[in-house]
Amino acid sequence: MNAEEVELLSDSKYRNYVAAVDKALKNFEYSSEWADLISALGKLNKVLQNNAKYQVVPKKLTIGKRLAQCLHPALPSGVHRKALETYEIIFKIIGSKRLAKDLFLYSSGLFPLLSNAAMSVKPVLLGLYEMYYLPLGKTLKPGLQGLLTGVLPGLEEGSEYYD
């Protein structure tokens, strides 16, 4: 926990936000099928959107792990799209400076997805890369190898995304 988060803990509304995130994360533990994951992601999205005024995401390590799990290749594209929606909400909240700092947390799930993604998921994922990762510029350097390793095998010559 960084100094900013410790300072925010004195705010009762922020503590309620942390509790709401904890509650939303509990839903993942009780998920037994993919529809439960979509529901859990929806609840997490709602909590994050309702507290977007805070530019930090509590429990970011656990959230990063859960999002990576939701991008498992065996899960259907609906779960993938909902998880990508969650990533986008988080990236909007934290901004590029914090994304560069927490790149490893969020990229572990995103980078391997493209090669196994359904056609309906690929444009959303590439849009996330374009909108949030590419503007990082030099701060993307620690994750550049992972990004390239994830993007290049997912691009098939002759596909609409190849160019």
PDB file of C-alpha atoms in Angstrom:
ATOM      1  CA  MET A   1       0.000   0.000   0.000  1.00  0.00           C
ATOM      2  CA  ASN A   2       1.490   3.336  -0.994  1.00  0.00           C
ATOM      3  CA  ALA A   3       1.405   6.587   0.968  1.00  0.00           C
ATOM      4  CA  GLU A   4      -1.575   7.932  -0.980  1.00  0.00           C
ATOM      5  CA  GLU A   5      -3.693   4.881  -0.142  1.00  0.00           C
ATOM      6  CA  VAL A   6      -2.703   5.052   3.527  1.00  0.00           C
ATOM      7  CA  GLU A   7      -3.778   8.699   3.579  1.00  0.00           C
ATOM      8  CA  LEU A   8      -7.090   7.826   1.925  1.00  0.00           C
ATOM      9  CA  LEU A   9      -7.851   5.259   4.634  1.00  0.00           C
ATOM     10  CA  SER A  10      -8.656   8.153   6.969  1.00  0.00           C
ATOM     11  CA  ASP A  11     -11.618   8.950   4.678  1.00  0.00           C
ATOM     12  CA  SER A  12     -14.693   6.934   5.713  1.00  0.00           C
ATOM     13  CA  LYS A  13     -16.082   6.965   2.164  1.00  0.00           C
ATOM     14  CA  TYR A  14     -12.859   5.455   0.868  1.00  0.00           C
ATOM     15  CA  ARG A  15     -13.007   2.762   3.564  1.00  0.00           C
ATOM     16  CA  ASN A  16     -16.562   1.996   2.394  1.00  0.00           C
ATOM     17  CA  TYR A  17     -15.176   1.768  -1.152  1.00  0.00           C
ATOM     18  CA  VAL A  18     -12.541  -0.742  -0.010  1.00  0.00           C
ATOM     19  CA  ALA A  19     -15.241  -2.781   1.763  1.00  0.00           C
ATOM     20  CA  ALA A  20     -17.417  -2.716  -1.361  1.00  0.00           C
ATOM     21  CA  VAL A  21     -14.497  -3.924  -3.486  1.00  0.00           C
ATOM     22  CA  ASP A  22     -13.869  -6.729  -0.976  1.00  0.00           C
ATOM     23  CA  LYS A  23     -17.519  -7.724  -1.159  1.00  0.00           C
ATOM     24  CA  ALA A  24     -17.453  -7.663  -4.969  1.00  0.00           C
ATOM     25  CA  LEU A  25     -14.301  -9.813  -4.985  1.00  0.00           C
ATOM     26  CA  LYS A  26     -16.003 -12.383  -2.718  1.00  0.00           C
ATOM     27  CA  ASN A  27     -18.443 -13.042  -5.580  1.00  0.00           C
ATOM     28  CA  PHE A  28     -15.577 -14.541  -7.577  1.00  0.00           C
ATOM     29  CA  GLU A  29     -14.948 -17.123  -4.865  1.00  0.00           C
ATOM     30  CA  TYR A  30     -18.494 -18.435  -5.187  1.00  0.00           C
ATOM     31  CA  SER A  31     -18.492 -18.586  -8.991  1.00  0.00           C
ATOM     32  CA  SER A  32     -19.092 -22.073 -10.274  1.00  0.00           C
ATOM     33  CA  GLU A  33     -19.798 -21.344 -13.946  1.00  0.00           C
ATOM     34  CA  TRP A  34     -19.025 -18.651 -16.486  1.00  0.00           C
ATOM     35  CA  ALA A  35     -22.341 -16.811 -15.996  1.00  0.00           C
ATOM     36  CA  ASP A  36     -21.382 -16.297 -12.338  1.00  0.00           C
ATOM     37  CA  LEU A  37     -18.131 -14.695 -13.476  1.00  0.00           C
ATOM     38  CA  ILE A  38     -20.006 -12.229 -15.689  1.00  0.00           C
ATOM     39  CA  SER A  39     -22.225 -11.350 -12.752  1.00  0.00           C
ATOM     40  CA  ALA A  40     -19.216 -10.912 -10.437  1.00  0.00           C
ATOM     41  CA  LEU A  41     -17.495  -8.698 -12.997  1.00  0.00           C
ATOM     42  CA  GLY A  42     -20.655  -6.615 -13.356  1.00  0.00           C
ATOM     43  CA  LYS A  43     -20.782  -6.042  -9.593  1.00  0.00           C
ATOM     44  CA  LEU A  44     -17.100  -5.098  -9.516  1.00  0.00           C
ATOM     45  CA  ASN A  45     -17.627  -2.709 -12.441  1.00  0.00           C
ATOM     46  CA  LYS A  46     -20.477  -1.026 -10.628  1.00  0.00           C
ATOM     47  CA  VAL A  47     -18.403  -0.526  -7.465  1.00  0.00           C
ATOM     48  CA  LEU A  48     -15.490   0.883  -9.475  1.00  0.00           C
ATOM     49  CA  GLN A  49     -17.699   3.252 -11.478  1.00  0.00           C
ATOM     50  CA  ASN A  50     -19.515   4.490  -8.379  1.00  0.00           C
ATOM     51  CA  ASN A  51     -16.187   5.390  -6.785  1.00  0.00           C
ATOM     52  CA  ALA A  52     -14.346   6.737  -9.818  1.00  0.00           C
ATOM     53  CA  LYS A  53     -13.588   9.962  -7.945  1.00  0.00           C
ATOM     54  CA  TYR A  54     -10.767   8.092  -6.203  1.00  0.00           C
ATOM     55  CA  GLN A  55      -7.881   7.709  -8.609  1.00  0.00           C
ATOM     56  CA  VAL A  56      -6.679   4.550  -6.915  1.00  0.00           C
ATOM     57  CA  VAL A  57      -8.101   1.063  -7.061  1.00  0.00           C
ATOM     58  CA  PRO A  58      -7.995  -0.793  -3.746  1.00  0.00           C
ATOM     59  CA  LYS A  59      -7.060  -4.476  -3.707  1.00  0.00           C
ATOM     60  CA  LYS A  60      -5.428  -4.022  -7.118  1.00  0.00           C
ATOM     61  CA  LEU A  61      -3.330  -7.182  -6.848  1.00  0.00           C
ATOM     62  CA  THR A  62      -6.384  -9.352  -6.182  1.00  0.00           C
ATOM     63  CA  ILE A  63      -8.362  -7.551  -8.886  1.00  0.00           C
ATOM     64  CA  GLY A  64      -5.516  -8.097 -11.364  1.00  0.00           C
ATOM     65  CA  LYS A  65      -5.447 -11.812 -10.549  1.00  0.00           C
ATOM     66  CA  ARG A  66      -9.218 -12.177 -10.867  1.00  0.00           C
ATOM     67  CA  LEU A  67      -9.264 -10.347 -14.188  1.00  0.00           C
ATOM     68  CA  ALA A  68      -6.454 -12.551 -15.498  1.00  0.00           C
ATOM     69  CA  GLN A  69      -8.443 -15.623 -14.450  1.00  0.00           C
ATOM     70  CA  CYS A  70     -11.476 -14.287 -16.336  1.00  0.00           C
ATOM     71  CA  LEU A  71      -9.368 -14.139 -19.506  1.00  0.00           C
ATOM     72  CA  HIS A  72      -8.575 -17.867 -19.436  1.00  0.00           C
ATOM     73  CA  PRO A  73      -8.812 -19.290 -22.975  1.00  0.00           C
ATOM     74  CA  ALA A  74     -11.344 -21.950 -21.918  1.00  0.00           C
ATOM     75  CA  LEU A  75     -13.900 -19.314 -20.919  1.00  0.00           C
ATOM     76  CA  PRO A  76     -16.396 -17.956 -23.471  1.00  0.00           C
ATOM     77  CA  SER A  77     -15.979 -14.621 -25.197  1.00  0.00           C
ATOM     78  CA  GLY A  78     -18.746 -13.039 -23.102  1.00  0.00           C
ATOM     79  CA  VAL A  79     -16.598 -13.374 -19.994  1.00  0.00           C
ATOM     80  CA  HIS A  80     -13.601 -11.996 -21.891  1.00  0.00           C
ATOM     81  CA  ARG A  81     -15.544  -8.948 -23.090  1.00  0.00           C
ATOM     82  CA  LYS A  82     -16.867  -8.239 -19.589  1.00  0.00           C
ATOM     83  CA  ALA A  83     -13.340  -8.527 -18.159  1.00  0.00           C
ATOM     84  CA  LEU A  84     -12.023  -6.147 -20.833  1.00  0.00           C
ATOM     85  CA  GLU A  85     -14.782  -3.726 -19.843  1.00  0.00           C
ATOM     86  CA  THR A  86     -13.474  -3.907 -16.272  1.00  0.00           C
ATOM     87  CA  TYR A  87      -9.923  -3.261 -17.456  1.00  0.00           C
ATOM     88  CA  GLU A  88     -11.108  -0.186 -19.327  1.00  0.00           C
ATOM     89  CA  ILE A  89     -12.906   1.161 -16.257  1.00  0.00           C
ATOM     90  CA  ILE A  90      -9.767   0.653 -14.176  1.00  0.00           C
ATOM     91  CA  PHE A  91      -7.500   2.266 -16.771  1.00  0.00           C
ATOM     92  CA  LYS A  92      -9.776   5.320 -16.958  1.00  0.00           C
ATOM     93  CA  ILE A  93      -9.766   5.628 -13.166  1.00  0.00           C
ATOM     94  CA  ILE A  94      -6.040   5.234 -12.547  1.00  0.00           C
ATOM     95  CA  GLY A  95      -4.701   7.144 -15.537  1.00  0.00           C
ATOM     96  CA  SER A  96      -1.535   6.514 -17.495  1.00  0.00           C
ATOM     97  CA  LYS A  97       0.936   7.350 -14.723  1.00  0.00           C
ATOM     98  CA  ARG A  98      -0.467   4.718 -12.366  1.00  0.00           C
ATOM     99  CA  LEU A  99      -0.945   2.247 -15.219  1.00  0.00           C
ATOM    100  CA  ALA A 100       2.759   2.511 -16.024  1.00  0.00           C
ATOM    101  CA  LYS A 101       3.543   1.855 -12.355  1.00  0.00           C
ATOM    102  CA  ASP A 102       1.143  -1.119 -12.126  1.00  0.00           C
ATOM    103  CA  LEU A 103       1.736  -2.437 -15.629  1.00  0.00           C
ATOM    104  CA  PHE A 104       2.662  -5.931 -14.426  1.00  0.00           C
ATOM    105  CA  LEU A 105      -0.602  -6.284 -12.451  1.00  0.00           C
ATOM    106  CA  TYR A 106      -2.910  -5.745 -15.386  1.00  0.00           C
ATOM    107  CA  SER A 107      -0.795  -7.013 -18.267  1.00  0.00           C
ATOM    108  CA  SER A 108      -0.421 -10.587 -17.030  1.00  0.00           C
ATOM    109  CA  GLY A 109      -3.973 -11.317 -18.127  1.00  0.00           C
ATOM    110  CA  LEU A 110      -4.160  -9.087 -21.170  1.00  0.00           C
ATOM    111  CA  PHE A 111      -0.985  -9.983 -23.049  1.00  0.00           C
ATOM    112  CA  PRO A 112      -1.679 -13.714 -23.607  1.00  0.00           C
ATOM    113  CA  LEU A 113      -5.310 -13.181 -24.635  1.00  0.00           C
ATOM    114  CA  LEU A 114      -5.027 -12.130 -28.289  1.00  0.00           C
ATOM    115  CA  SER A 115      -3.825 -15.451 -29.694  1.00  0.00           C
ATOM    116  CA  ASN A 116      -6.803 -17.284 -28.151  1.00  0.00           C
ATOM    117  CA  ALA A 117      -9.414 -14.530 -28.393  1.00  0.00           C
ATOM    118  CA  ALA A 118     -12.655 -14.820 -30.330  1.00  0.00           C
ATOM    119  CA  MET A 119     -13.142 -12.483 -33.273  1.00  0.00           C
ATOM    120  CA  SER A 120     -15.542 -10.342 -31.234  1.00  0.00           C
ATOM    121  CA  VAL A 121     -12.922  -9.874 -28.498  1.00  0.00           C
ATOM    122  CA  LYS A 122      -9.916  -8.975 -30.660  1.00  0.00           C
ATOM    123  CA  PRO A 123     -10.985  -5.433 -31.630  1.00  0.00           C
ATOM    124  CA  VAL A 124     -11.815  -4.584 -28.009  1.00  0.00           C
ATOM    125  CA  LEU A 125      -8.449  -5.871 -26.815  1.00  0.00           C
ATOM    126  CA  LEU A 126      -6.523  -4.091 -29.557  1.00  0.00           C
ATOM    127  CA  GLY A 127      -8.473  -0.938 -28.721  1.00  0.00           C
ATOM    128  CA  LEU A 128      -7.307  -1.191 -25.097  1.00  0.00           C
ATOM    129  CA  TYR A 129      -3.717  -1.545 -26.247  1.00  0.00           C
ATOM    130  CA  GLU A 130      -4.071   1.426 -28.570  1.00  0.00           C
ATOM    131  CA  MET A 131      -5.882   3.682 -26.131  1.00  0.00           C
ATOM    132  CA  TYR A 132      -4.056   2.916 -22.889  1.00  0.00           C
ATOM    133  CA  TYR A 133      -0.783   1.093 -23.564  1.00  0.00           C
ATOM    134  CA  LEU A 134       0.682   2.873 -26.582  1.00  0.00           C
ATOM    135  CA  PRO A 135       0.388   6.360 -25.019  1.00  0.00           C
ATOM    136  CA  LEU A 136       2.636   5.147 -22.191  1.00  0.00           C
ATOM    137  CA  GLY A 137       5.600   5.675 -24.504  1.00  0.00           C
ATOM    138  CA  LYS A 138       8.923   4.979 -22.790  1.00  0.00           C
ATOM    139  CA  THR A 139       7.220   3.853 -19.581  1.00  0.00           C
ATOM    140  CA  LEU A 140       5.879   0.852 -21.520  1.00  0.00           C
ATOM    141  CA  LYS A 141       9.437  -0.426 -21.999  1.00  0.00           C
ATOM    142  CA  PRO A 142       9.392  -2.917 -19.052  1.00  0.00           C
ATOM    143  CA  GLY A 143       6.306  -4.584 -20.553  1.00  0.00           C
ATOM    144  CA  LEU A 144       7.152  -4.164 -24.221  1.00  0.00           C
ATOM    145  CA  GLN A 145       8.472  -7.687 -24.700  1.00  0.00           C
ATOM    146  CA  GLY A 146       5.288  -9.127 -23.174  1.00  0.00           C
ATOM    147  CA  LEU A 147       3.126  -6.885 -25.344  1.00  0.00           C
ATOM    148  CA  LEU A 148       4.940  -7.908 -28.521  1.00  0.00           C
ATOM    149  CA  THR A 149       4.917 -11.576 -27.524  1.00  0.00           C
ATOM    150  CA  GLY A 150       1.166 -11.330 -26.993  1.00  0.00           C
ATOM    151  CA  VAL A 151       0.298  -9.292 -30.076  1.00  0.00           C
ATOM    152  CA  LEU A 152       2.411 -10.835 -32.824  1.00  0.00           C
ATOM    153  CA  PRO A 153       1.168 -14.467 -32.616  1.00  0.00           C
ATOM    154  CA  GLY A 154      -2.417 -13.230 -32.465  1.00  0.00           C
ATOM    155  CA  LEU A 155      -2.168 -11.456 -35.769  1.00  0.00           C
ATOM    156  CA  GLU A 156      -2.804 -13.721 -38.701  1.00  0.00           C
ATOM    157  CA  GLU A 157      -1.602 -12.613 -42.100  1.00  0.00           C
ATOM    158  CA  GLY A 158      -4.537 -11.578 -44.219  1.00  0.00           C
ATOM    159  CA  SER A 159      -6.861 -10.901 -41.287  1.00  0.00           C
ATOM    160  CA  GLU A 160      -8.553  -7.534 -40.925  1.00  0.00           C
ATOM    161  CA  TYR A 161      -6.339  -6.695 -37.945  1.00  0.00           C
ATOM    162  CA  TYR A 162      -3.035  -7.525 -39.624  1.00  0.00           C
ATOM    163  CA  ASP A 163      -2.400  -4.057 -41.064  1.00  0.00           C
TER     164      ASP A 163
END
